[in-house]
PDB file of C-alpha atoms and ligand atoms in Angstrom:
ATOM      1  CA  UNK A  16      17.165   2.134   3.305  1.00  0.00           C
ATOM      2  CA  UNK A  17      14.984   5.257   4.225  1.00  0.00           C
ATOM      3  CA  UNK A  18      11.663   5.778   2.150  1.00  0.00           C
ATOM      4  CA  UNK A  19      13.059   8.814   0.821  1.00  0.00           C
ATOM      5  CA  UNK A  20      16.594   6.708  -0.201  1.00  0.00           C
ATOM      6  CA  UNK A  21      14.171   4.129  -1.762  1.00  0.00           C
ATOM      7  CA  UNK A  22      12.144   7.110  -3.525  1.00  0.00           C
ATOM      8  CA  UNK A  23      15.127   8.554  -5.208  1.00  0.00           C
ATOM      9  CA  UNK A  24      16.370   5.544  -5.799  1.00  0.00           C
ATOM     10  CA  UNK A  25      13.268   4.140  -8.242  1.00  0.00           C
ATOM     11  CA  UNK A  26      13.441   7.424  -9.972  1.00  0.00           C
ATOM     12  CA  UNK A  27      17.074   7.223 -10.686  1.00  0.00           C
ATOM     13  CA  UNK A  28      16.039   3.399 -12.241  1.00  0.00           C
ATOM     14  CA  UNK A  29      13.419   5.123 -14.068  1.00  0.00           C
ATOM     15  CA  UNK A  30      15.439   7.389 -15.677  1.00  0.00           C
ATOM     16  CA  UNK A  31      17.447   5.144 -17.158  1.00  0.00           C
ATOM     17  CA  UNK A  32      14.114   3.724 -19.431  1.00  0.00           C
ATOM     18  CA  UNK A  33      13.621   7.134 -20.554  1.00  0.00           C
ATOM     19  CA  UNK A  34      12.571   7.498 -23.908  1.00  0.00           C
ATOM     20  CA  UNK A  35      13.957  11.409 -24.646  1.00  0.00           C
ATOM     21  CA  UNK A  36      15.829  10.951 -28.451  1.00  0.00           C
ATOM     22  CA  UNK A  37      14.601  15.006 -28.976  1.00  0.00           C
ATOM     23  CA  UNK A  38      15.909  16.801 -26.032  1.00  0.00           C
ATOM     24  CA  UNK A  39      18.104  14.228 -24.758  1.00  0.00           C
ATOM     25  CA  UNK A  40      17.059  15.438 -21.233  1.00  0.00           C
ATOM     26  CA  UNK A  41      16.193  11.813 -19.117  1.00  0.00           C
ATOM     27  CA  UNK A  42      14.253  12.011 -16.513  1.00  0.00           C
ATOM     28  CA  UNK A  43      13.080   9.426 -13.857  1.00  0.00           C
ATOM     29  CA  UNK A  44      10.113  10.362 -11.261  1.00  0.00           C
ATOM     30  CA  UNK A  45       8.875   7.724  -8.528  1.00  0.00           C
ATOM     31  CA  UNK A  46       5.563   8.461  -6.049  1.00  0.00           C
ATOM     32  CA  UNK A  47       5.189   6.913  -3.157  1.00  0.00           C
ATOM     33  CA  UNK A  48       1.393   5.510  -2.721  1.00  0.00           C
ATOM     34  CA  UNK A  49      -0.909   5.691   0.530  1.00  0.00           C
ATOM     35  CA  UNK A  50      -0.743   2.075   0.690  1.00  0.00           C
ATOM     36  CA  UNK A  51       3.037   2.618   0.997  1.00  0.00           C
ATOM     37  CA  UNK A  52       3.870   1.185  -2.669  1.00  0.00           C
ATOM     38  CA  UNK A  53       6.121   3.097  -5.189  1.00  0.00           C
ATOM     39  CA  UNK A  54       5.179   3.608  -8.800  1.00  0.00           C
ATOM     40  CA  UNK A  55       7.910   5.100 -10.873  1.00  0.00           C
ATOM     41  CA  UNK A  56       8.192   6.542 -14.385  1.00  0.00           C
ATOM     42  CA  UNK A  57       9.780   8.326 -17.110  1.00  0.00           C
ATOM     43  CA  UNK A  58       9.664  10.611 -19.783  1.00  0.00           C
ATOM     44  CA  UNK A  59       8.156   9.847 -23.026  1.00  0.00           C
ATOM     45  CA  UNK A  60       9.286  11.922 -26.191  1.00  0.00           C
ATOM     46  CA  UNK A  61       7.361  11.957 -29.431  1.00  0.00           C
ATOM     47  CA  UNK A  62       8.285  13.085 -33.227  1.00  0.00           C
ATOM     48  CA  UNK A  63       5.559  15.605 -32.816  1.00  0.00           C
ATOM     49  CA  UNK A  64       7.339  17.310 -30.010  1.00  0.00           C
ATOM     50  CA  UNK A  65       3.903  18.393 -27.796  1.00  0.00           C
ATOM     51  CA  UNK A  66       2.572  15.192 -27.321  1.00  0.00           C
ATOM     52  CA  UNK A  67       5.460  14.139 -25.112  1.00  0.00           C
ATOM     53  CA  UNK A  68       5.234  13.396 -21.946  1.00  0.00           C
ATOM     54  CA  UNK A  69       7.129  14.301 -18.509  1.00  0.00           C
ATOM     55  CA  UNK A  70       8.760  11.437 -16.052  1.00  0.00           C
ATOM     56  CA  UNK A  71       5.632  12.516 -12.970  1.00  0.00           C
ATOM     57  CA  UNK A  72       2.850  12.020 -15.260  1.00  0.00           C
ATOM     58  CA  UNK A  73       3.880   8.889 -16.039  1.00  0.00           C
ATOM     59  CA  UNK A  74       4.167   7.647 -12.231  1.00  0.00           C
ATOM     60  CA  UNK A  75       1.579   9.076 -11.608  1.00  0.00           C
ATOM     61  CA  UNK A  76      -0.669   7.081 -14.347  1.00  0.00           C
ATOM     62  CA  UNK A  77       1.506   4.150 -13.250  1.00  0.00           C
ATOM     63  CA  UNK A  78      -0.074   4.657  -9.503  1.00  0.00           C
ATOM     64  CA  UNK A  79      -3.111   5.149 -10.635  1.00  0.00           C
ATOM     65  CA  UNK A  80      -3.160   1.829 -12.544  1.00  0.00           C
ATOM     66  CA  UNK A  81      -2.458  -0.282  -9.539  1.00  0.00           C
ATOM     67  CA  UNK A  82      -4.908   0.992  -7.190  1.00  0.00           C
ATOM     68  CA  UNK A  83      -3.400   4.102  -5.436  1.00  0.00           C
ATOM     69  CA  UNK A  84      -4.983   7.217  -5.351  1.00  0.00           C
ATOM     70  CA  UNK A  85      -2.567   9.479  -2.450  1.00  0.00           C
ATOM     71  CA  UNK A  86       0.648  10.355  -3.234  1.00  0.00           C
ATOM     72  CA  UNK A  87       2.265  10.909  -0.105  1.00  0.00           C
ATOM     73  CA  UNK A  88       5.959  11.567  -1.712  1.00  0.00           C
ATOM     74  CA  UNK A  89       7.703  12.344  -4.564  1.00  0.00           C
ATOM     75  CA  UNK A  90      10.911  11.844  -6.028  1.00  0.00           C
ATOM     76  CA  UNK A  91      12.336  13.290  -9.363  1.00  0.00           C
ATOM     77  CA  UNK A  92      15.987  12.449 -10.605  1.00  0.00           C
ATOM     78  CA  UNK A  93      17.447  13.672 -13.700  1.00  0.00           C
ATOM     79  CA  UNK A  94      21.024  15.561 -14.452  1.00  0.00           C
ATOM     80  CA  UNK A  95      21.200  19.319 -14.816  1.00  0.00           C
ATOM     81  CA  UNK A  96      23.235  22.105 -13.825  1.00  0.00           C
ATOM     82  CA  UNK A  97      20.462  23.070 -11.605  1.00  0.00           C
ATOM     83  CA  UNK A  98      18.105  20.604  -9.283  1.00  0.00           C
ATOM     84  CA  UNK A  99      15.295  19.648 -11.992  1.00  0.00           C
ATOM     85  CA  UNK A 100      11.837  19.874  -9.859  1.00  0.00           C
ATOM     86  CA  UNK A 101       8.308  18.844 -11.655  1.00  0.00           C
ATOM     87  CA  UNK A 102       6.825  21.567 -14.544  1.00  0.00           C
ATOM     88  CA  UNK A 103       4.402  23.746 -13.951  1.00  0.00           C
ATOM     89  CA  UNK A 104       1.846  20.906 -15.695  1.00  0.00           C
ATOM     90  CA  UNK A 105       3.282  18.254 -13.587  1.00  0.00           C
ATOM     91  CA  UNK A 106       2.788  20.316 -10.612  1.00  0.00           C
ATOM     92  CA  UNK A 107      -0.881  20.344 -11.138  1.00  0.00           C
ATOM     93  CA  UNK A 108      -0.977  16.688 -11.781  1.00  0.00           C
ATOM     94  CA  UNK A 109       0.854  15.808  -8.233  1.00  0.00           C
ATOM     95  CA  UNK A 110      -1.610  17.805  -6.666  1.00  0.00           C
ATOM     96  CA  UNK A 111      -4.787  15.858  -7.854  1.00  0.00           C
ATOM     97  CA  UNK A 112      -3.287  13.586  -5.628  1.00  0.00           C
ATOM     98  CA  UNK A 113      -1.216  15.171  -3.375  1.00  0.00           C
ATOM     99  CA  UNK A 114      -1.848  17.413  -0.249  1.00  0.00           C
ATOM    100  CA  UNK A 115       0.474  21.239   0.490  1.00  0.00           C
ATOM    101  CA  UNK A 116       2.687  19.219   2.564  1.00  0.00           C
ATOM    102  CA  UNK A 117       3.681  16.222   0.531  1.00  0.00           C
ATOM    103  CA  UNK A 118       7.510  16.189   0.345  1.00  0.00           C
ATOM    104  CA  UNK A 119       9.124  16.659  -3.310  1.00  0.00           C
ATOM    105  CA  UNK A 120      12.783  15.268  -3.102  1.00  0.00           C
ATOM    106  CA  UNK A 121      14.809  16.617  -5.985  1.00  0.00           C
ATOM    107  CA  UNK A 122      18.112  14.423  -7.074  1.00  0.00           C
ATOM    108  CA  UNK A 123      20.783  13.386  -9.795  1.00  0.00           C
ATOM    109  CA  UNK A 124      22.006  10.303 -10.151  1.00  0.00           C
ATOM    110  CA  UNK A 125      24.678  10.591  -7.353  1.00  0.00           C
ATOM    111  CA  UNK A 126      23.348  13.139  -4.881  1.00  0.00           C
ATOM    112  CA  UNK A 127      20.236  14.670  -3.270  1.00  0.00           C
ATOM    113  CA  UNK A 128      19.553  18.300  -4.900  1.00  0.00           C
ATOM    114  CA  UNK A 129      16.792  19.525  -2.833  1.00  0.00           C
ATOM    115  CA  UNK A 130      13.902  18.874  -0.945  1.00  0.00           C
ATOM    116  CA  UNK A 131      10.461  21.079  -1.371  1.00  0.00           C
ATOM    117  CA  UNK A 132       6.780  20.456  -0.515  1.00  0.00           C
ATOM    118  CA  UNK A 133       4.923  20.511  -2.969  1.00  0.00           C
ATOM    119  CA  UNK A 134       2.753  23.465  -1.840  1.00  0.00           C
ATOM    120  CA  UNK A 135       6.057  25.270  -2.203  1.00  0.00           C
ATOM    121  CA  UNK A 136       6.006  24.432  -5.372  1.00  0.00           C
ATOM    122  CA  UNK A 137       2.549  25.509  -6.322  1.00  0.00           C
ATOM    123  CA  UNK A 138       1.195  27.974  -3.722  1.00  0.00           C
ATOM    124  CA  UNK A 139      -2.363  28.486  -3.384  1.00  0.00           C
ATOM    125  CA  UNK A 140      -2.840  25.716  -6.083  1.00  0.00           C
ATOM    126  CA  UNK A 141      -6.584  25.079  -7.689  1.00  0.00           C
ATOM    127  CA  UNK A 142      -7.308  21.781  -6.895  1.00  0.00           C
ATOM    128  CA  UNK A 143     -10.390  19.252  -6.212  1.00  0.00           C
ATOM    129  CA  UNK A 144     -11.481  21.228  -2.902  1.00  0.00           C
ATOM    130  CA  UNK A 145     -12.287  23.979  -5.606  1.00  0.00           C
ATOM    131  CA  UNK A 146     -14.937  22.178  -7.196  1.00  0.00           C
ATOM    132  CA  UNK A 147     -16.661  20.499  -4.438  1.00  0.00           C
ATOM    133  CA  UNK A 148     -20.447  22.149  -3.474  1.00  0.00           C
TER     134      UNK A 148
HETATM  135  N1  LIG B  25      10.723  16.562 -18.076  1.00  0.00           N
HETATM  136  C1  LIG B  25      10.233  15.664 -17.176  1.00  0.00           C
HETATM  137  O1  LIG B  25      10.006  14.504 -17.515  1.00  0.00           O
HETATM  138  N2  LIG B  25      10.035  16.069 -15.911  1.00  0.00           N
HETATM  139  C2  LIG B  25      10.394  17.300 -15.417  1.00  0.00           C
HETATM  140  O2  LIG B  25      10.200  17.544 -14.231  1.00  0.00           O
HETATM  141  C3  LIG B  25      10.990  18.287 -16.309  1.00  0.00           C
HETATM  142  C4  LIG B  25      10.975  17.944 -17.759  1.00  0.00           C
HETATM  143  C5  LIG B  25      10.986  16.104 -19.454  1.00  0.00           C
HETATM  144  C6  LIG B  25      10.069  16.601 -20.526  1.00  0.00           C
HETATM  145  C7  LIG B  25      10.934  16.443 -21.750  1.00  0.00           C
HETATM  146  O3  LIG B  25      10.837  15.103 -22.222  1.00  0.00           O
HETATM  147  C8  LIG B  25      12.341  16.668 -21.244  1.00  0.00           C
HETATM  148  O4  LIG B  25      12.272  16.519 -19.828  1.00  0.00           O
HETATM  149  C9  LIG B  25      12.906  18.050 -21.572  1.00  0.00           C
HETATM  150  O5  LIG B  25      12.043  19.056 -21.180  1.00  0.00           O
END
């Protein structure tokens, strides 16, 4: 299985722990580490609607747990009409860890949506550079 197959694939597993009673709306994310491990999560819902919490964030706390501090891929799976790709917040968090180039892959549960970088996604992005001396 390619990296990206793997990817998509622990996103799609993700998404099926979502926790989303409120919007209904599941949605796995996976992020693949520079050690080459994947960390995968999902959404997080919460009776005061605001302090839920999206499928990357929670991969990304996952990677950040065990070590990893690169993402060098990403992979988001959830079912739509149109290929779901990270929120404008989550954008920000992948790119704490993430470089311009870092590939985004976009899927359902069946089929590969789309594939972005994620400097695509969030051109000329503020980010740690910004606040070195
Ligand atoms: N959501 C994610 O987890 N990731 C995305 O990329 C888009 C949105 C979640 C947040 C909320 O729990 C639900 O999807 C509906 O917005």
């Amino acid at each position: 299985m390619s990296r990206s197959a793997e990817l998509i694939a622990a996103a799609r597993a993700a998404r099926a722990a979502a926790y989303a009673p409120y919007s209904k709306f599941a949605v796995g994310a996976a992020v693949l580490d520079e050690q080459g491990r994947i960390h995968a999560g999902c959404n997080v819902e919460n009776a005061a609607y605001p302090q839920g919490w999206c499928a990357e964030a929670s991969a990304i706390a996952a990677m950040v747990l065990a070590g990893g501090r690169r993402i060098m891929a990403v992979a988001v799976c959830a079912e739509a009409p149109e290929p779901v790709t990270p929120c404008g917040g989550c954008r920000q968090k992948l790119r704490e860890f993430a470089a311009d180039d870092c590939p985004v892959w976009v899927a359902d549960m069946s089929t590969q949506r789309g594939t972005y970088t994620l400097g695509e996604l969030l051109p000329h992005g503020f980010g740690p550079q910004h606040l070195e001396p």
